[in-house]
PDB file of C-alpha atoms in Angstrom:
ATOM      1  CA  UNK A 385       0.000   0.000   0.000  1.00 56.00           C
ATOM      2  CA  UNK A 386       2.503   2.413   1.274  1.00 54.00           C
ATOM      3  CA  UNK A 387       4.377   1.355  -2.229  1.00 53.00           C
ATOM      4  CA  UNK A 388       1.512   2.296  -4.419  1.00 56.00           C
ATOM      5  CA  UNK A 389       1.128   5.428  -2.960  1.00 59.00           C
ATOM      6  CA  UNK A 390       5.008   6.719  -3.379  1.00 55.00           C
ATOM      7  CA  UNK A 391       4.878   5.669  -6.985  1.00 55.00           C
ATOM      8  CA  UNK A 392       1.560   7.448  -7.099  1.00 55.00           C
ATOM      9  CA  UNK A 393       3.461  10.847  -5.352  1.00 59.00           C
ATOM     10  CA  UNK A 394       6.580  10.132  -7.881  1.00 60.00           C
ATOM     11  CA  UNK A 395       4.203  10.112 -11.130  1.00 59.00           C
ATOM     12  CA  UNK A 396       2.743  13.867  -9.687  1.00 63.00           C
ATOM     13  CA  UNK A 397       5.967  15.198  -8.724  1.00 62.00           C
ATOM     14  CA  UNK A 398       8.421  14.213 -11.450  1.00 59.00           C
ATOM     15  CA  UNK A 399       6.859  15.749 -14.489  1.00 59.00           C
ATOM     16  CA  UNK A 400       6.778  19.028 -12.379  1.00 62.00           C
ATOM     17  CA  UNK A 401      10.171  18.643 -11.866  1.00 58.00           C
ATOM     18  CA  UNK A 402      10.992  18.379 -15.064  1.00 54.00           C
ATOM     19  CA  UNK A 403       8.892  20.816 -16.438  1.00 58.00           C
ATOM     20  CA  UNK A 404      10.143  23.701 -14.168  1.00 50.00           C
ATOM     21  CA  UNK A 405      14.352  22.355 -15.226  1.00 55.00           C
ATOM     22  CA  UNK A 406      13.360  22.640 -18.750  1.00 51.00           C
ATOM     23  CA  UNK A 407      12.127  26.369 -18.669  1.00 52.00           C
ATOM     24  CA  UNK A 408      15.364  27.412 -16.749  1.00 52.00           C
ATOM     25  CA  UNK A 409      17.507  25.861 -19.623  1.00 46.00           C
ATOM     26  CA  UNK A 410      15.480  27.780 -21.781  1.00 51.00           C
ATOM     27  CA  UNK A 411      15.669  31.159 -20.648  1.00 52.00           C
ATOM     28  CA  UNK A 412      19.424  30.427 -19.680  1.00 50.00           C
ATOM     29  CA  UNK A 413      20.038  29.702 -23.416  1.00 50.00           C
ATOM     30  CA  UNK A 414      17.854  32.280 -24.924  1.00 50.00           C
ATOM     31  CA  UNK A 415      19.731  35.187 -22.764  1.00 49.00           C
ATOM     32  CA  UNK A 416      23.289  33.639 -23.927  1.00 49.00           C
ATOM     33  CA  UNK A 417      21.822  33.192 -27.176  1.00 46.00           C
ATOM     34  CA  UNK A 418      20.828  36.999 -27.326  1.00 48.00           C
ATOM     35  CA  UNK A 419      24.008  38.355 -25.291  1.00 45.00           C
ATOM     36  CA  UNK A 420      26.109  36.356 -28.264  1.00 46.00           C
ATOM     37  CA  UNK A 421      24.029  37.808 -30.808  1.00 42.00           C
ATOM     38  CA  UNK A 422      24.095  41.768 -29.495  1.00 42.00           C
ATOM     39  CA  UNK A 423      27.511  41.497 -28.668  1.00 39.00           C
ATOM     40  CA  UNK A 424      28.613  40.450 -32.325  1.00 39.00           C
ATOM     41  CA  UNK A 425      26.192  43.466 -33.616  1.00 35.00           C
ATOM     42  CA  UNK A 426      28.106  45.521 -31.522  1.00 34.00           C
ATOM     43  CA  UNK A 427      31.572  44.409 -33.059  1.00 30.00           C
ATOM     44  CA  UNK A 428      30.090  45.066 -36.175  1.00 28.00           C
ATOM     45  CA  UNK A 429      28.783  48.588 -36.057  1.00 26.00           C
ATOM     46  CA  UNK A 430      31.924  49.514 -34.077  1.00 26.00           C
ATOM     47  CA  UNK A 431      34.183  48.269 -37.132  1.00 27.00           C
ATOM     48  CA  UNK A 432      32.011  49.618 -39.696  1.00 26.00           C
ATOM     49  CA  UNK A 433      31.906  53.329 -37.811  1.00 31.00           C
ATOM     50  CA  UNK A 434      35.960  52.821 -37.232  1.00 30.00           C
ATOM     51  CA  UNK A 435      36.539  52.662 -41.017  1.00 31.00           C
ATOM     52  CA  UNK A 436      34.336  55.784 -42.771  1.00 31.00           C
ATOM     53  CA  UNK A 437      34.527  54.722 -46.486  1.00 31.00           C
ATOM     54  CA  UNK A 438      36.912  56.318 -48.734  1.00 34.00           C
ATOM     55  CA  UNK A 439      36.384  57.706 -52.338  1.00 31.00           C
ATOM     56  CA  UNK A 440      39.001  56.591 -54.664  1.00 36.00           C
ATOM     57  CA  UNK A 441      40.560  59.714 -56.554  1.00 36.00           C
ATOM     58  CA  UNK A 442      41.381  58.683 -60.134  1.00 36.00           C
ATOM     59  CA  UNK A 443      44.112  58.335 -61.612  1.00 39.00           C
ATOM     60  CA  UNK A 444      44.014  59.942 -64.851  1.00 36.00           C
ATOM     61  CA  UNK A 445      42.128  62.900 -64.843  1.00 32.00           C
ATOM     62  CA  UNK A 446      40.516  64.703 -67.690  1.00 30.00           C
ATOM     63  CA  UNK A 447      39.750  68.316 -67.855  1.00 27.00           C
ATOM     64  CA  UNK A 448      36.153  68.039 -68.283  1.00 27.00           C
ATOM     65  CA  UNK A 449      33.431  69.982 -66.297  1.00 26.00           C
ATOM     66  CA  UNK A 450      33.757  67.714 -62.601  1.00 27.00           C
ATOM     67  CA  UNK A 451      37.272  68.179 -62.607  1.00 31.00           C
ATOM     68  CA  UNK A 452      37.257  72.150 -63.159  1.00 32.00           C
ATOM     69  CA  UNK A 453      35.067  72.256 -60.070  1.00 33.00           C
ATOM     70  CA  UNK A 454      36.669  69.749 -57.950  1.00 35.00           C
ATOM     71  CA  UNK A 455      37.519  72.073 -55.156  1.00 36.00           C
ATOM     72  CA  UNK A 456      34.094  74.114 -55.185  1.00 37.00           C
ATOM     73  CA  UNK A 457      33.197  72.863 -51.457  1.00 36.00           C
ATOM     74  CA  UNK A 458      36.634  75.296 -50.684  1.00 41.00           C
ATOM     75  CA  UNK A 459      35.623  77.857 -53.100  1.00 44.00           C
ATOM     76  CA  UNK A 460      34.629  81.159 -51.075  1.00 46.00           C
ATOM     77  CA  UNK A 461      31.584  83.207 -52.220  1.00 48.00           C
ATOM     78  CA  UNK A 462      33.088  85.610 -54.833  1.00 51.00           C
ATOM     79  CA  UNK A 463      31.566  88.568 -53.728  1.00 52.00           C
ATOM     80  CA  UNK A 464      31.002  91.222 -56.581  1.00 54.00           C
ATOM     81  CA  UNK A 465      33.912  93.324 -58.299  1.00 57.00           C
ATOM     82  CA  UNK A 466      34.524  96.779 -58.943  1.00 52.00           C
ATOM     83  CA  UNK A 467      36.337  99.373 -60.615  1.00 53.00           C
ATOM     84  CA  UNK A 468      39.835  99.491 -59.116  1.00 50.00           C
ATOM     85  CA  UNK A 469      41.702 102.902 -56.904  1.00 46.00           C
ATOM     86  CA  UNK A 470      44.334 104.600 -58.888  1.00 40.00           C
ATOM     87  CA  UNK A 471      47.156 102.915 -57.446  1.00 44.00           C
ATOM     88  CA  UNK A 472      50.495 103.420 -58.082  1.00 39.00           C
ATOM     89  CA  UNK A 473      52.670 100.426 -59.886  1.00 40.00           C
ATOM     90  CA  UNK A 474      55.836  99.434 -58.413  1.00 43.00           C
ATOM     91  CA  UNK A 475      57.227  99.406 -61.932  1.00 54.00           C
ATOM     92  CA  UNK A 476      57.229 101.123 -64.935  1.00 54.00           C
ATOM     93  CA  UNK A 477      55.478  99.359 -67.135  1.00 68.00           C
ATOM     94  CA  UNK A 478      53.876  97.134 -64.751  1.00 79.00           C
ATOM     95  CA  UNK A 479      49.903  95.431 -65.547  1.00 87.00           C
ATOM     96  CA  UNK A 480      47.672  97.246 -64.179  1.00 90.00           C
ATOM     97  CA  UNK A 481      44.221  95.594 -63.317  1.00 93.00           C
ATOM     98  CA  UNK A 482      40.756  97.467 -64.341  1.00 91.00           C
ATOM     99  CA  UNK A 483      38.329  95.881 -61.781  1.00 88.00           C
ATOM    100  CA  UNK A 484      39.605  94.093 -58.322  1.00 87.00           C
ATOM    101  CA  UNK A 485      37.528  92.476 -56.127  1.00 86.00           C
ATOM    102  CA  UNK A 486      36.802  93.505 -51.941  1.00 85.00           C
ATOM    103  CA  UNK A 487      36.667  89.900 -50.469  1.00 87.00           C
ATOM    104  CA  UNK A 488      34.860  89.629 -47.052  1.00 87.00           C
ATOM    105  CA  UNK A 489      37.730  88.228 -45.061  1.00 90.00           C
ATOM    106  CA  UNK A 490      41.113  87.097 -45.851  1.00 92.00           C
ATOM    107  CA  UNK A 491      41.842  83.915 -47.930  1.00 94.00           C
ATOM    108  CA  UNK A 492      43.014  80.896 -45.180  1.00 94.00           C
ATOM    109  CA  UNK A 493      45.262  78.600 -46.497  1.00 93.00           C
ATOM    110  CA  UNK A 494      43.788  76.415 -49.196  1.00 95.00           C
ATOM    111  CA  UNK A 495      40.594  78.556 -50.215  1.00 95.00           C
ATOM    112  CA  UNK A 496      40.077  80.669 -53.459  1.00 96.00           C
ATOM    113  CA  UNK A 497      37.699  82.530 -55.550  1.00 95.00           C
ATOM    114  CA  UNK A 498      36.267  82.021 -58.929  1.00 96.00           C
ATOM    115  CA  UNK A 499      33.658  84.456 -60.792  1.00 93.00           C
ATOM    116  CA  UNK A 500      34.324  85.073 -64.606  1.00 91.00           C
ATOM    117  CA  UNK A 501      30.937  85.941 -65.234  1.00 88.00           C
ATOM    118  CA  UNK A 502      31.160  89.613 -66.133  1.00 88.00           C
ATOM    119  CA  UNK A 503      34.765  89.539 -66.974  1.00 91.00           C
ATOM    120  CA  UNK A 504      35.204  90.420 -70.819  1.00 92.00           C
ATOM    121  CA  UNK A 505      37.095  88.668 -73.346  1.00 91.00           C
ATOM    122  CA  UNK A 506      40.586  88.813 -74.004  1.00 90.00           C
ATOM    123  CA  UNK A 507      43.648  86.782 -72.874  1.00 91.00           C
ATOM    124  CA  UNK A 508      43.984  85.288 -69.317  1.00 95.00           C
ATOM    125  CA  UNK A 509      46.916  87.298 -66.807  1.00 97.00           C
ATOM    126  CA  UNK A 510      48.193  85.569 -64.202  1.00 98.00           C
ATOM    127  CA  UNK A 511      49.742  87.541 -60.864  1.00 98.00           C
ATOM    128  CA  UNK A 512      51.955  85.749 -58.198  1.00 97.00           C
ATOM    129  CA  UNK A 513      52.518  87.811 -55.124  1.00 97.00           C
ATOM    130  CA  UNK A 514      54.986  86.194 -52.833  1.00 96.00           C
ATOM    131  CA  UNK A 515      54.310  88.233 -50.144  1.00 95.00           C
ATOM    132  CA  UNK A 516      51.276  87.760 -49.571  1.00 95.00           C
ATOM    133  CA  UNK A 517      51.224  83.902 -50.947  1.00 96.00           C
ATOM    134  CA  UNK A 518      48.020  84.799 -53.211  1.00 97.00           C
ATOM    135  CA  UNK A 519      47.204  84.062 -56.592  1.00 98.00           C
ATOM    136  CA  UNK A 520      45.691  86.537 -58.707  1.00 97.00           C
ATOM    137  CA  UNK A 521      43.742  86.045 -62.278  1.00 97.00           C
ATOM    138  CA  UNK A 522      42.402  88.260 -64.777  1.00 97.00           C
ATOM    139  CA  UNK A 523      40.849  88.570 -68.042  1.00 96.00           C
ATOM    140  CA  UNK A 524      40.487  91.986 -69.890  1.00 92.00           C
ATOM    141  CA  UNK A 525      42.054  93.665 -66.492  1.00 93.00           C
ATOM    142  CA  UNK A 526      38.959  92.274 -64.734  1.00 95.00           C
ATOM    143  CA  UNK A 527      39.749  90.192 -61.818  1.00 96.00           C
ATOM    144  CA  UNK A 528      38.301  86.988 -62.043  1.00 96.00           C
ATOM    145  CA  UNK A 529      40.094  84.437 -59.552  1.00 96.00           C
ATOM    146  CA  UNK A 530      42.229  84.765 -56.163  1.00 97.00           C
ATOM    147  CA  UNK A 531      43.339  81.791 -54.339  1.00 97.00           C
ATOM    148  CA  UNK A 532      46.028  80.935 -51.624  1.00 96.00           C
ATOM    149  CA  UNK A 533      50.152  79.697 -53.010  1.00 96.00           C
ATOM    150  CA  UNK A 534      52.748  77.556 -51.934  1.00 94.00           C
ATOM    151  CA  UNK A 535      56.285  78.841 -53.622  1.00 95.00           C
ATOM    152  CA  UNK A 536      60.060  78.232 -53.450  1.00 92.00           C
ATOM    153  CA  UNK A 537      61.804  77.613 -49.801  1.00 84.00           C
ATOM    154  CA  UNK A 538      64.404  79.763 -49.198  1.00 84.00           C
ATOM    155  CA  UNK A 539      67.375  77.541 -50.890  1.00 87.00           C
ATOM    156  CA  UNK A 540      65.240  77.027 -54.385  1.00 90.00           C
ATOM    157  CA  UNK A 541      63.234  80.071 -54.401  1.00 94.00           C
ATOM    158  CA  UNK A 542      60.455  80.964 -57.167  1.00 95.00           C
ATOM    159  CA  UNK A 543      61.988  83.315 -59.283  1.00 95.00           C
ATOM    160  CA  UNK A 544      60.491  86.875 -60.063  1.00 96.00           C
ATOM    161  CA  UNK A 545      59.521  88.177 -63.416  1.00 96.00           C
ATOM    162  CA  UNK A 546      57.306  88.148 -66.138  1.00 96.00           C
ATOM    163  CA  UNK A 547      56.882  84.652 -67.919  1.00 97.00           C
ATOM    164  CA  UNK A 548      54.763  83.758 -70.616  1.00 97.00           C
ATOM    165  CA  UNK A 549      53.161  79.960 -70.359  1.00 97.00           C
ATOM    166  CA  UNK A 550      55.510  77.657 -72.360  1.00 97.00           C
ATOM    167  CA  UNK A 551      53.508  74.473 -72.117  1.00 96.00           C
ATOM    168  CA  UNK A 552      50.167  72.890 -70.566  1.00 96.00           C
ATOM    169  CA  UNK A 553      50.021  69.239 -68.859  1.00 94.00           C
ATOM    170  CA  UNK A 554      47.217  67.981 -67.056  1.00 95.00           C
ATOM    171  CA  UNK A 555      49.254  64.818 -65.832  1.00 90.00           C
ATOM    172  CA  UNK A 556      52.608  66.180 -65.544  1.00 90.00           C
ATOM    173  CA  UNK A 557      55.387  64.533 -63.500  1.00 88.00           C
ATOM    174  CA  UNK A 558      58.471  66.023 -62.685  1.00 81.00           C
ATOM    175  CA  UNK A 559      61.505  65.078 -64.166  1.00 76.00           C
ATOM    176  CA  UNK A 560      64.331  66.416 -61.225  1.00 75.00           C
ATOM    177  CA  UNK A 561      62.165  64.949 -58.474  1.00 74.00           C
ATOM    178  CA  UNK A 562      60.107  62.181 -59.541  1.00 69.00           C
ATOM    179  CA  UNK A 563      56.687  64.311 -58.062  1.00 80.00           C
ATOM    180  CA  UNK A 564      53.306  64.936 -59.601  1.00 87.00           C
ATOM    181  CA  UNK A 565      52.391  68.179 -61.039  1.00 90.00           C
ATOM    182  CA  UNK A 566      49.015  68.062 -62.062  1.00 94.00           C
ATOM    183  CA  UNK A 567      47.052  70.851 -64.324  1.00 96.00           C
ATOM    184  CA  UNK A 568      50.988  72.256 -64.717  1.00 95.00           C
ATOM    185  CA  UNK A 569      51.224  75.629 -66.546  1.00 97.00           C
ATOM    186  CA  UNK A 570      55.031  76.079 -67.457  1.00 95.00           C
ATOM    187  CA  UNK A 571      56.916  78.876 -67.148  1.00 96.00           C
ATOM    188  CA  UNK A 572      60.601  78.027 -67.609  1.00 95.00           C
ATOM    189  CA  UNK A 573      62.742  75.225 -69.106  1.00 94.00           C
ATOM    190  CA  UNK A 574      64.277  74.604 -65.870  1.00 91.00           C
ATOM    191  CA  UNK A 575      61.262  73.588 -63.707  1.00 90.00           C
ATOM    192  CA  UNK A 576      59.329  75.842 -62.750  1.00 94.00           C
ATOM    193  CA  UNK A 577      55.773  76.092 -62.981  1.00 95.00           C
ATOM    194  CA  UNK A 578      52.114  76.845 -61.313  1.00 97.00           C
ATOM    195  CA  UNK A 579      50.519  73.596 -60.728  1.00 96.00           C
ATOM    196  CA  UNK A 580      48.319  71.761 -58.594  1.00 94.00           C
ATOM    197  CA  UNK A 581      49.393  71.323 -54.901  1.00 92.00           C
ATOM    198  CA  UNK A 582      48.137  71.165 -51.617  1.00 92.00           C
ATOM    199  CA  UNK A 583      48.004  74.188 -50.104  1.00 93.00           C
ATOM    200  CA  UNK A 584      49.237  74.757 -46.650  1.00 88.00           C
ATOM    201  CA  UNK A 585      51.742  77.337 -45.000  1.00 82.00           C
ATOM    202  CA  UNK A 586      53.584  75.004 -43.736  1.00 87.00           C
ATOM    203  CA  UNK A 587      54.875  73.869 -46.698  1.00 87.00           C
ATOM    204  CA  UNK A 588      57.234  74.955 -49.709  1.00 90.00           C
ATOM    205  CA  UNK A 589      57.924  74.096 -52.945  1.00 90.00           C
ATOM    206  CA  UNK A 590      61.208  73.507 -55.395  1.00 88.00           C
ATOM    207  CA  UNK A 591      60.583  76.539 -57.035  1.00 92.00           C
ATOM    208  CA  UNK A 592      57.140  76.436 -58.526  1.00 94.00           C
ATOM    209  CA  UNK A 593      53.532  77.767 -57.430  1.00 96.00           C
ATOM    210  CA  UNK A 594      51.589  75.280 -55.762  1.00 96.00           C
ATOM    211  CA  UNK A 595      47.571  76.400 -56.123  1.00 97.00           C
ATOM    212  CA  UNK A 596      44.668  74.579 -54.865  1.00 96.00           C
ATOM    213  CA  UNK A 597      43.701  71.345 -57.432  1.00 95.00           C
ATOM    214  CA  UNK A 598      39.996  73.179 -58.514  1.00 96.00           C
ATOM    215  CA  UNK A 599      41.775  76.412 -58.688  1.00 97.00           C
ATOM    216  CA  UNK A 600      44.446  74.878 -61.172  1.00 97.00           C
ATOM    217  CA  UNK A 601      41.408  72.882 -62.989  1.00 97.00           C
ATOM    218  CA  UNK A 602      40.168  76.641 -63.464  1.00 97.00           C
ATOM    219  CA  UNK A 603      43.525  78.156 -64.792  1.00 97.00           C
ATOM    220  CA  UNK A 604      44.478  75.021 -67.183  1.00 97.00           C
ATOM    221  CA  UNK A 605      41.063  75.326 -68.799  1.00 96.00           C
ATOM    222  CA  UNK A 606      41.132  78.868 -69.283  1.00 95.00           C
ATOM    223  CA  UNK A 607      44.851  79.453 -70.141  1.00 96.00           C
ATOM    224  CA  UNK A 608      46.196  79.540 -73.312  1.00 96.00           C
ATOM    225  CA  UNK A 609      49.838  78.928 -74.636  1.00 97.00           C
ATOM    226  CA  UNK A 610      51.269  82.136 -74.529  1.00 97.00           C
ATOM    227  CA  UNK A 611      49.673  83.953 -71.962  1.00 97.00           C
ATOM    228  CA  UNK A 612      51.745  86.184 -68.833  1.00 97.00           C
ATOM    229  CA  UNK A 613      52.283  85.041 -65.811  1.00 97.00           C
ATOM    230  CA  UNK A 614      54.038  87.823 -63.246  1.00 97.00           C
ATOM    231  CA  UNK A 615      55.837  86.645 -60.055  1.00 97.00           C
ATOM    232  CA  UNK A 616      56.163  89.977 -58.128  1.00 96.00           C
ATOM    233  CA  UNK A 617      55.830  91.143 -54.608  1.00 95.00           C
ATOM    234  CA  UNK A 618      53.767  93.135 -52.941  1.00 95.00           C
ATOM    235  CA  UNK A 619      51.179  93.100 -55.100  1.00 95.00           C
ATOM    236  CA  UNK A 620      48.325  92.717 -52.805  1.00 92.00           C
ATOM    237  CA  UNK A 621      49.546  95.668 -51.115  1.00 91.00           C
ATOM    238  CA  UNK A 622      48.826  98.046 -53.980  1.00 89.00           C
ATOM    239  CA  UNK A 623      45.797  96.318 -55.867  1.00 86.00           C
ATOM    240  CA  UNK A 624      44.501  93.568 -53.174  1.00 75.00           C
TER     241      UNK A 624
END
């Protein structure tokens, strides 16, 4: 009797038993389960927000309309020109600009200005002031472009003077040191040219005029064999 009844117990207890293990496996697996599965999400956001994707810059570039305005998310706002002060030139002689432009604030390293809208035609003139590391463009004596330089250190400095452009190369690499000079305007047989750099104080060049790449984009489409390029100082002094 007393047998039949703990079997009887045994049959009522053991299935609750059982019951109740099998739920804590459950939710013990589940929450390892779901710890394994956030913790591998987490890796993976953490890797992908580690490594920002990066646009491939080609390697042969064509002067078409996207590379001209390659650097337009540096270009300032070109605020409006007009007619320039009479100024006195350094030298006899000198080009004298018809229409400057007033820009809002300094050019910072890197930045420059584009507006050719109202210029009229004629041949493009290019000003270097080393001075005041600027750029300077014009067409018909109207100002049309400004933007920031790199030029010669002090042991292979950019020489001064009036140079017209000897030759154009949109993928030109230097023979004497092995560098890339892209959008390169010549000016001498020796080296030196204005060409696509980047742009920062900090840095110097073997003699040519570094400009930023949608600036040079600008100047290779627009110049012509032929046309003057003057390397002067202080020219932002008297028509800046």
């Amino acid at each position: 009797m007393r047998l039949a009844r703990f079997a009887l117990q045994m049959l009522i207890i053991l299935p609750i038993l059982f019951g109740v293990t099998f739920a804590l496996v459950s939710m013990t697996g589940d929450e390892s389960a779901e710890a394994q599965t956030r913790a591998g999400r987490d890796r993976f956001i953490h890797e992908t927000a580690g490594q920002p994707a990066q646009r491939p810059r080609p390697a042969n570039r064509q002067i078409n309309e996207q590379a001209a305005d390659a650097g337009e998310q540096r270009q300032l706002q070109a605020p409006a020109a007009k007619p320039a002060k009479a100024k006195p030139s350094a030298n006899k002689g000198e080009f004298q600009p018809t229409t400057v432009r007033t820009l809002p604030a300094p050019l910072k390293s890197g930045e420059w200005i584009w507006d050719e809208g109202r210029a009229p035609a004629g041949p493009l003139r290019l000003v270097v002031d080393i001075d005041s590391e600027q750029i300077y463009a014009y067409r018909g004596g109207y100002e049309i472009g400004r933007a920031t330089i790199i030029y010669g250190a002090d042991h292979k400095p950019t020489p001064l003077g009036t140079f017209p452009i000897l030759e154009k190369d949109i993928d030109h690499v230097s023979n004497l040191y092995d560098a890339p000079m892209p959008y390169m305007l010549r000016l001498t047989w020796d080296g030196v040219a204005v060409h696509s750099s980047e742009v920062d104080n900090r840095y110097a060049t073997h003699g040519c005029v570094g400009v930023p790449d949608g600036f040079a984009a600008k100047l290779f489409a627009n110049a012509k064999l032929g046309d003057i390029v003057t390397v002067t100082k202080g020219w932002t002094e008297r028509w800046g």
